PDB file of C-alpha atoms in Angstrom:
ATOM      1  CA  UNK O 789      -0.495   0.104   0.092  1.00 32.00           C
ATOM      2  CA  UNK O 790       1.023   3.320  -0.505  1.00 35.00           C
ATOM      3  CA  UNK O 791       0.492   6.794   0.538  1.00 35.00           C
ATOM      4  CA  UNK O 792      -0.064  10.127  -1.682  1.00 38.00           C
ATOM      5  CA  UNK O 793      -1.290  13.400  -1.440  1.00 42.00           C
ATOM      6  CA  UNK O 794      -4.499  12.559  -1.596  1.00 41.00           C
ATOM      7  CA  UNK O 795      -4.757   9.437   0.020  1.00 43.00           C
ATOM      8  CA  UNK O 796      -3.992   5.666   0.240  1.00 39.00           C
ATOM      9  CA  UNK O 797      -4.030   3.520  -2.837  1.00 43.00           C
ATOM     10  CA  UNK O 798      -4.342  -0.200  -3.155  1.00 43.00           C
ATOM     11  CA  UNK O 799      -4.416  -2.124  -5.707  1.00 44.00           C
ATOM     12  CA  UNK O 800      -8.555  -2.043  -5.695  1.00 50.00           C
ATOM     13  CA  UNK O 801      -9.562   0.672  -4.256  1.00 60.00           C
ATOM     14  CA  UNK O 802      -8.729   5.108  -4.259  1.00 73.00           C
ATOM     15  CA  UNK O 803      -9.952   6.582  -0.751  1.00 77.00           C
ATOM     16  CA  UNK O 804     -10.296  10.479  -0.608  1.00 82.00           C
ATOM     17  CA  UNK O 805     -11.095  12.484   2.224  1.00 79.00           C
ATOM     18  CA  UNK O 806     -10.052  16.015   3.774  1.00 77.00           C
ATOM     19  CA  UNK O 807      -6.633  15.034   5.879  1.00 79.00           C
ATOM     20  CA  UNK O 808      -5.492  16.173   8.896  1.00 81.00           C
ATOM     21  CA  UNK O 809      -3.281  18.602   7.356  1.00 86.00           C
ATOM     22  CA  UNK O 810      -5.397  20.192   5.833  1.00 82.00           C
ATOM     23  CA  UNK O 811      -7.598  20.464   8.978  1.00 83.00           C
ATOM     24  CA  UNK O 812      -4.446  21.932  10.580  1.00 91.00           C
ATOM     25  CA  UNK O 813      -4.008  24.138   7.819  1.00 89.00           C
ATOM     26  CA  UNK O 814      -7.070  25.411   7.827  1.00 88.00           C
ATOM     27  CA  UNK O 815      -7.106  25.699  11.725  1.00 91.00           C
ATOM     28  CA  UNK O 816      -3.452  27.569  11.439  1.00 94.00           C
ATOM     29  CA  UNK O 817      -5.040  30.144   8.548  1.00 93.00           C
ATOM     30  CA  UNK O 818      -8.163  30.930  11.319  1.00 93.00           C
ATOM     31  CA  UNK O 819      -5.266  31.450  13.834  1.00 94.00           C
ATOM     32  CA  UNK O 820      -3.181  34.208  11.482  1.00 95.00           C
ATOM     33  CA  UNK O 821      -6.533  36.043  10.989  1.00 96.00           C
ATOM     34  CA  UNK O 822      -7.693  35.861  13.702  1.00 94.00           C
ATOM     35  CA  UNK O 823      -5.057  37.126  15.577  1.00 94.00           C
ATOM     36  CA  UNK O 824      -4.657  40.000  13.230  1.00 94.00           C
ATOM     37  CA  UNK O 825      -7.881  41.043  13.374  1.00 94.00           C
ATOM     38  CA  UNK O 826      -7.320  40.606  17.067  1.00 93.00           C
ATOM     39  CA  UNK O 827      -4.146  42.755  17.313  1.00 92.00           C
ATOM     40  CA  UNK O 828      -5.706  45.911  14.854  1.00 91.00           C
ATOM     41  CA  UNK O 829      -8.580  46.100  16.899  1.00 89.00           C
ATOM     42  CA  UNK O 830      -6.997  46.207  20.269  1.00 87.00           C
ATOM     43  CA  UNK O 831      -4.674  48.818  18.666  1.00 85.00           C
ATOM     44  CA  UNK O 832      -7.704  50.679  17.668  1.00 83.00           C
ATOM     45  CA  UNK O 833      -9.799  50.868  20.457  1.00 81.00           C
ATOM     46  CA  UNK O 834      -6.683  50.498  22.919  1.00 82.00           C
ATOM     47  CA  UNK O 835      -4.388  54.064  21.950  1.00 81.00           C
ATOM     48  CA  UNK O 836      -4.497  56.923  23.825  1.00 80.00           C
ATOM     49  CA  UNK O 837      -6.559  59.557  23.522  1.00 82.00           C
ATOM     50  CA  UNK O 838      -9.842  57.349  22.607  1.00 84.00           C
ATOM     51  CA  UNK O 839     -12.481  56.487  25.295  1.00 86.00           C
ATOM     52  CA  UNK O 840     -11.122  52.649  25.720  1.00 83.00           C
ATOM     53  CA  UNK O 841      -7.658  53.346  25.723  1.00 83.00           C
ATOM     54  CA  UNK O 842      -8.030  56.087  28.296  1.00 83.00           C
ATOM     55  CA  UNK O 843     -10.477  53.562  30.649  1.00 86.00           C
ATOM     56  CA  UNK O 844      -7.895  50.880  29.785  1.00 81.00           C
ATOM     57  CA  UNK O 845      -4.724  52.979  30.977  1.00 82.00           C
ATOM     58  CA  UNK O 846      -6.951  54.257  34.002  1.00 85.00           C
ATOM     59  CA  UNK O 847      -7.940  51.098  35.029  1.00 88.00           C
ATOM     60  CA  UNK O 848      -4.204  49.987  35.996  1.00 86.00           C
ATOM     61  CA  UNK O 849      -4.669  46.609  33.403  1.00 85.00           C
ATOM     62  CA  UNK O 850      -1.642  46.852  31.411  1.00 87.00           C
ATOM     63  CA  UNK O 851      -1.855  47.265  27.430  1.00 82.00           C
ATOM     64  CA  UNK O 852      -0.765  43.751  27.205  1.00 86.00           C
ATOM     65  CA  UNK O 853      -3.472  42.480  28.330  1.00 88.00           C
ATOM     66  CA  UNK O 854      -6.732  42.612  25.969  1.00 87.00           C
ATOM     67  CA  UNK O 855      -4.003  41.753  23.226  1.00 89.00           C
ATOM     68  CA  UNK O 856      -3.371  38.781  25.388  1.00 92.00           C
ATOM     69  CA  UNK O 857      -7.318  37.825  26.075  1.00 92.00           C
ATOM     70  CA  UNK O 858      -8.294  37.948  22.349  1.00 93.00           C
ATOM     71  CA  UNK O 859      -5.215  35.757  20.804  1.00 94.00           C
ATOM     72  CA  UNK O 860      -5.813  33.442  23.606  1.00 95.00           C
ATOM     73  CA  UNK O 861      -9.443  33.438  22.144  1.00 95.00           C
ATOM     74  CA  UNK O 862      -8.332  32.898  18.780  1.00 95.00           C
ATOM     75  CA  UNK O 863      -6.341  30.305  19.404  1.00 95.00           C
ATOM     76  CA  UNK O 864      -9.106  28.111  21.604  1.00 95.00           C
ATOM     77  CA  UNK O 865     -11.896  29.429  18.101  1.00 95.00           C
ATOM     78  CA  UNK O 866      -8.287  27.735  15.792  1.00 94.00           C
ATOM     79  CA  UNK O 867      -8.525  24.478  18.475  1.00 94.00           C
ATOM     80  CA  UNK O 868     -11.471  23.587  18.270  1.00 94.00           C
ATOM     81  CA  UNK O 869     -12.257  24.385  14.361  1.00 91.00           C
ATOM     82  CA  UNK O 870      -9.201  22.040  13.894  1.00 92.00           C
ATOM     83  CA  UNK O 871     -11.256  19.128  16.344  1.00 90.00           C
ATOM     84  CA  UNK O 872     -14.463  20.209  14.679  1.00 87.00           C
ATOM     85  CA  UNK O 873     -12.522  19.636  11.422  1.00 82.00           C
ATOM     86  CA  UNK O 874     -11.489  16.338  12.352  1.00 82.00           C
ATOM     87  CA  UNK O 875     -14.582  14.981  13.737  1.00 81.00           C
ATOM     88  CA  UNK O 876     -16.761  15.971  10.613  1.00 80.00           C
ATOM     89  CA  UNK O 877     -15.033  14.166   7.909  1.00 81.00           C
ATOM     90  CA  UNK O 878     -15.905  11.836   5.556  1.00 86.00           C
ATOM     91  CA  UNK O 879     -13.794   9.314   3.891  1.00 88.00           C
ATOM     92  CA  UNK O 880     -14.560   8.895   0.627  1.00 91.00           C
ATOM     93  CA  UNK O 881     -13.401   4.997  -1.682  1.00 90.00           C
ATOM     94  CA  UNK O 882     -13.414   4.654  -5.133  1.00 90.00           C
ATOM     95  CA  UNK O 883     -13.973   1.061  -5.676  1.00 88.00           C
ATOM     96  CA  UNK O 884     -15.156  -1.741  -7.911  1.00 89.00           C
ATOM     97  CA  UNK O 885     -18.729  -1.902  -6.760  1.00 89.00           C
ATOM     98  CA  UNK O 886     -19.371   1.813  -6.018  1.00 92.00           C
ATOM     99  CA  UNK O 887     -18.828   5.144  -4.723  1.00 92.00           C
ATOM    100  CA  UNK O 888     -18.368   4.189  -1.220  1.00 93.00           C
ATOM    101  CA  UNK O 889     -18.895   7.138   1.852  1.00 92.00           C
ATOM    102  CA  UNK O 890     -18.010   6.804   5.467  1.00 91.00           C
ATOM    103  CA  UNK O 891     -19.123   9.394   7.772  1.00 88.00           C
ATOM    104  CA  UNK O 892     -20.334  11.057  10.460  1.00 86.00           C
ATOM    105  CA  UNK O 893     -23.668  10.096   9.032  1.00 84.00           C
ATOM    106  CA  UNK O 894     -22.994   6.129   8.978  1.00 90.00           C
ATOM    107  CA  UNK O 895     -21.575   4.666   5.771  1.00 93.00           C
ATOM    108  CA  UNK O 896     -23.092   4.188   2.087  1.00 93.00           C
ATOM    109  CA  UNK O 897     -22.270   2.906  -1.073  1.00 94.00           C
ATOM    110  CA  UNK O 898     -23.436   4.330  -4.645  1.00 94.00           C
ATOM    111  CA  UNK O 899     -23.562   1.540  -6.290  1.00 94.00           C
ATOM    112  CA  UNK O 900     -22.085   1.978  -9.448  1.00 93.00           C
ATOM    113  CA  UNK O 901     -25.174  -0.408 -11.015  1.00 94.00           C
ATOM    114  CA  UNK O 902     -27.615   2.869  -9.875  1.00 95.00           C
ATOM    115  CA  UNK O 903     -25.116   5.306 -10.882  1.00 95.00           C
ATOM    116  CA  UNK O 904     -26.646   7.295 -13.910  1.00 95.00           C
ATOM    117  CA  UNK O 905     -24.059  10.130 -13.786  1.00 94.00           C
ATOM    118  CA  UNK O 906     -21.014  11.733 -12.324  1.00 94.00           C
ATOM    119  CA  UNK O 907     -18.739  14.471 -13.516  1.00 94.00           C
ATOM    120  CA  UNK O 908     -17.091  16.659 -12.096  1.00 93.00           C
ATOM    121  CA  UNK O 909     -19.299  20.435 -11.224  1.00 92.00           C
ATOM    122  CA  UNK O 910     -18.125  23.958 -12.469  1.00 90.00           C
ATOM    123  CA  UNK O 911     -18.231  24.585  -8.608  1.00 90.00           C
ATOM    124  CA  UNK O 912     -15.091  21.900  -8.251  1.00 90.00           C
ATOM    125  CA  UNK O 913     -17.282  19.450  -6.321  1.00 93.00           C
ATOM    126  CA  UNK O 914     -18.483  15.864  -8.000  1.00 94.00           C
ATOM    127  CA  UNK O 915     -22.659  15.361  -8.301  1.00 94.00           C
ATOM    128  CA  UNK O 916     -23.914  11.816  -8.836  1.00 95.00           C
ATOM    129  CA  UNK O 917     -26.745  11.102 -10.278  1.00 96.00           C
ATOM    130  CA  UNK O 918     -28.312   7.657  -9.368  1.00 95.00           C
ATOM    131  CA  UNK O 919     -31.820   5.998 -10.739  1.00 95.00           C
ATOM    132  CA  UNK O 920     -32.846   4.540  -7.552  1.00 94.00           C
ATOM    133  CA  UNK O 921     -32.708   6.288  -4.349  1.00 92.00           C
ATOM    134  CA  UNK O 922     -33.845   3.982  -2.324  1.00 93.00           C
ATOM    135  CA  UNK O 923     -31.099   1.602  -3.201  1.00 94.00           C
ATOM    136  CA  UNK O 924     -28.623   3.594  -1.752  1.00 94.00           C
ATOM    137  CA  UNK O 925     -30.571   3.496   1.444  1.00 93.00           C
ATOM    138  CA  UNK O 926     -30.600  -0.023   1.886  1.00 93.00           C
ATOM    139  CA  UNK O 927     -26.854  -0.177   2.119  1.00 94.00           C
ATOM    140  CA  UNK O 928     -26.654   2.672   4.269  1.00 93.00           C
ATOM    141  CA  UNK O 929     -25.374   1.360   7.678  1.00 93.00           C
ATOM    142  CA  UNK O 930     -25.746   3.828  10.843  1.00 90.00           C
ATOM    143  CA  UNK O 931     -28.587   5.017  13.256  1.00 91.00           C
ATOM    144  CA  UNK O 932     -31.700   5.300  12.081  1.00 92.00           C
ATOM    145  CA  UNK O 933     -31.327   9.433  12.944  1.00 92.00           C
ATOM    146  CA  UNK O 934     -28.385   9.039  10.296  1.00 91.00           C
ATOM    147  CA  UNK O 935     -30.462   7.335   7.699  1.00 91.00           C
ATOM    148  CA  UNK O 936     -33.927   8.818   8.185  1.00 91.00           C
ATOM    149  CA  UNK O 937     -32.040  11.897   7.164  1.00 89.00           C
ATOM    150  CA  UNK O 938     -30.433   9.985   4.227  1.00 88.00           C
ATOM    151  CA  UNK O 939     -33.708   9.374   3.174  1.00 89.00           C
ATOM    152  CA  UNK O 940     -35.127  13.051   3.000  1.00 90.00           C
ATOM    153  CA  UNK O 941     -32.170  14.555   2.068  1.00 88.00           C
ATOM    154  CA  UNK O 942     -32.918  16.852  -0.727  1.00 91.00           C
ATOM    155  CA  UNK O 943     -31.354  16.544  -4.037  1.00 91.00           C
ATOM    156  CA  UNK O 944     -28.705  19.765  -4.793  1.00 90.00           C
ATOM    157  CA  UNK O 945     -29.937  21.065  -8.029  1.00 91.00           C
ATOM    158  CA  UNK O 946     -29.489  18.626 -10.971  1.00 93.00           C
ATOM    159  CA  UNK O 947     -27.450  15.564  -8.587  1.00 95.00           C
ATOM    160  CA  UNK O 948     -28.719  13.333  -6.224  1.00 94.00           C
ATOM    161  CA  UNK O 949     -25.285  13.629  -3.885  1.00 94.00           C
ATOM    162  CA  UNK O 950     -22.574  16.587  -4.055  1.00 93.00           C
ATOM    163  CA  UNK O 951     -19.517  16.452  -2.905  1.00 93.00           C
ATOM    164  CA  UNK O 952     -16.914  19.419  -2.589  1.00 89.00           C
ATOM    165  CA  UNK O 953     -13.696  20.069  -2.791  1.00 88.00           C
ATOM    166  CA  UNK O 954     -13.285  20.471   1.245  1.00 86.00           C
ATOM    167  CA  UNK O 955     -14.580  17.525   1.801  1.00 87.00           C
ATOM    168  CA  UNK O 956     -13.162  15.614  -1.266  1.00 89.00           C
ATOM    169  CA  UNK O 957      -9.430  16.993  -0.170  1.00 87.00           C
ATOM    170  CA  UNK O 958      -8.350  16.829  -3.804  1.00 87.00           C
ATOM    171  CA  UNK O 959      -9.233  18.555  -7.272  1.00 86.00           C
ATOM    172  CA  UNK O 960     -12.579  17.019  -8.331  1.00 89.00           C
ATOM    173  CA  UNK O 961     -10.267  16.246 -11.924  1.00 89.00           C
ATOM    174  CA  UNK O 962      -8.039  13.886 -10.328  1.00 89.00           C
ATOM    175  CA  UNK O 963     -11.195  12.136  -8.317  1.00 90.00           C
ATOM    176  CA  UNK O 964     -12.811  11.492 -11.781  1.00 92.00           C
ATOM    177  CA  UNK O 965      -9.616  10.109 -12.703  1.00 89.00           C
ATOM    178  CA  UNK O 966      -9.513   7.533  -9.760  1.00 88.00           C
ATOM    179  CA  UNK O 967     -13.788   7.428 -11.098  1.00 88.00           C
ATOM    180  CA  UNK O 968     -13.014   6.165 -14.753  1.00 87.00           C
ATOM    181  CA  UNK O 969      -9.595   3.933 -13.778  1.00 84.00           C
ATOM    182  CA  UNK O 970     -11.841   2.400 -11.132  1.00 79.00           C
ATOM    183  CA  UNK O 971     -15.094   1.943 -12.894  1.00 74.00           C
ATOM    184  CA  UNK O 972     -12.848   0.608 -16.496  1.00 64.00           C
ATOM    185  CA  UNK O 973     -11.831  -2.615 -14.415  1.00 51.00           C
ATOM    186  CA  UNK O 974     -15.117  -4.329 -14.630  1.00 48.00           C
ATOM    187  CA  UNK O 975     -15.848  -2.424 -17.348  1.00 42.00           C
ATOM    188  CA  UNK O 976     -18.611  -0.359 -15.555  1.00 43.00           C
ATOM    189  CA  UNK O 977     -19.534   2.993 -16.729  1.00 38.00           C
ATOM    190  CA  UNK O 978     -22.308   5.517 -16.691  1.00 33.00           C
TER     191      UNK O 978
END
């Protein structure tokens, strides 16, 4: 088994999904932007001659305390966002039988025999159209609540199922290439 930038490959499957590094990069970006916002806001509010600045000086609180509290709050939010990003991520596997989804809402299969169309969208997502949504729901493994959610999920425009670039962890073109490669092994096509 080999590991590459977007996932793991083996002789039968190709796996995609948001990686830990991508979640960490998002959290770091949030922390950097949040820190910059806190510092700029702190400087504009606490400078000499402003009401907040004079109140801070008269209270005896050191000038660096509001900045430290703001940056600490940003760090906590970035950490929380990182954890939530990891908890909410799904894993997508392309196999000769279909597109398998395993995530917080359970696991289910879009069987190639049931898929009538799969395409990369203009937004960088992958869209699937199926002939029988009941077959997808029948493949679901998870809680009854998650199954009910899957059964009542509205289509995304022309697509029954749509997976964004952020969920996939890579470009839609790379996913489409992998789909065509794996599906080509058994002659399956839309």
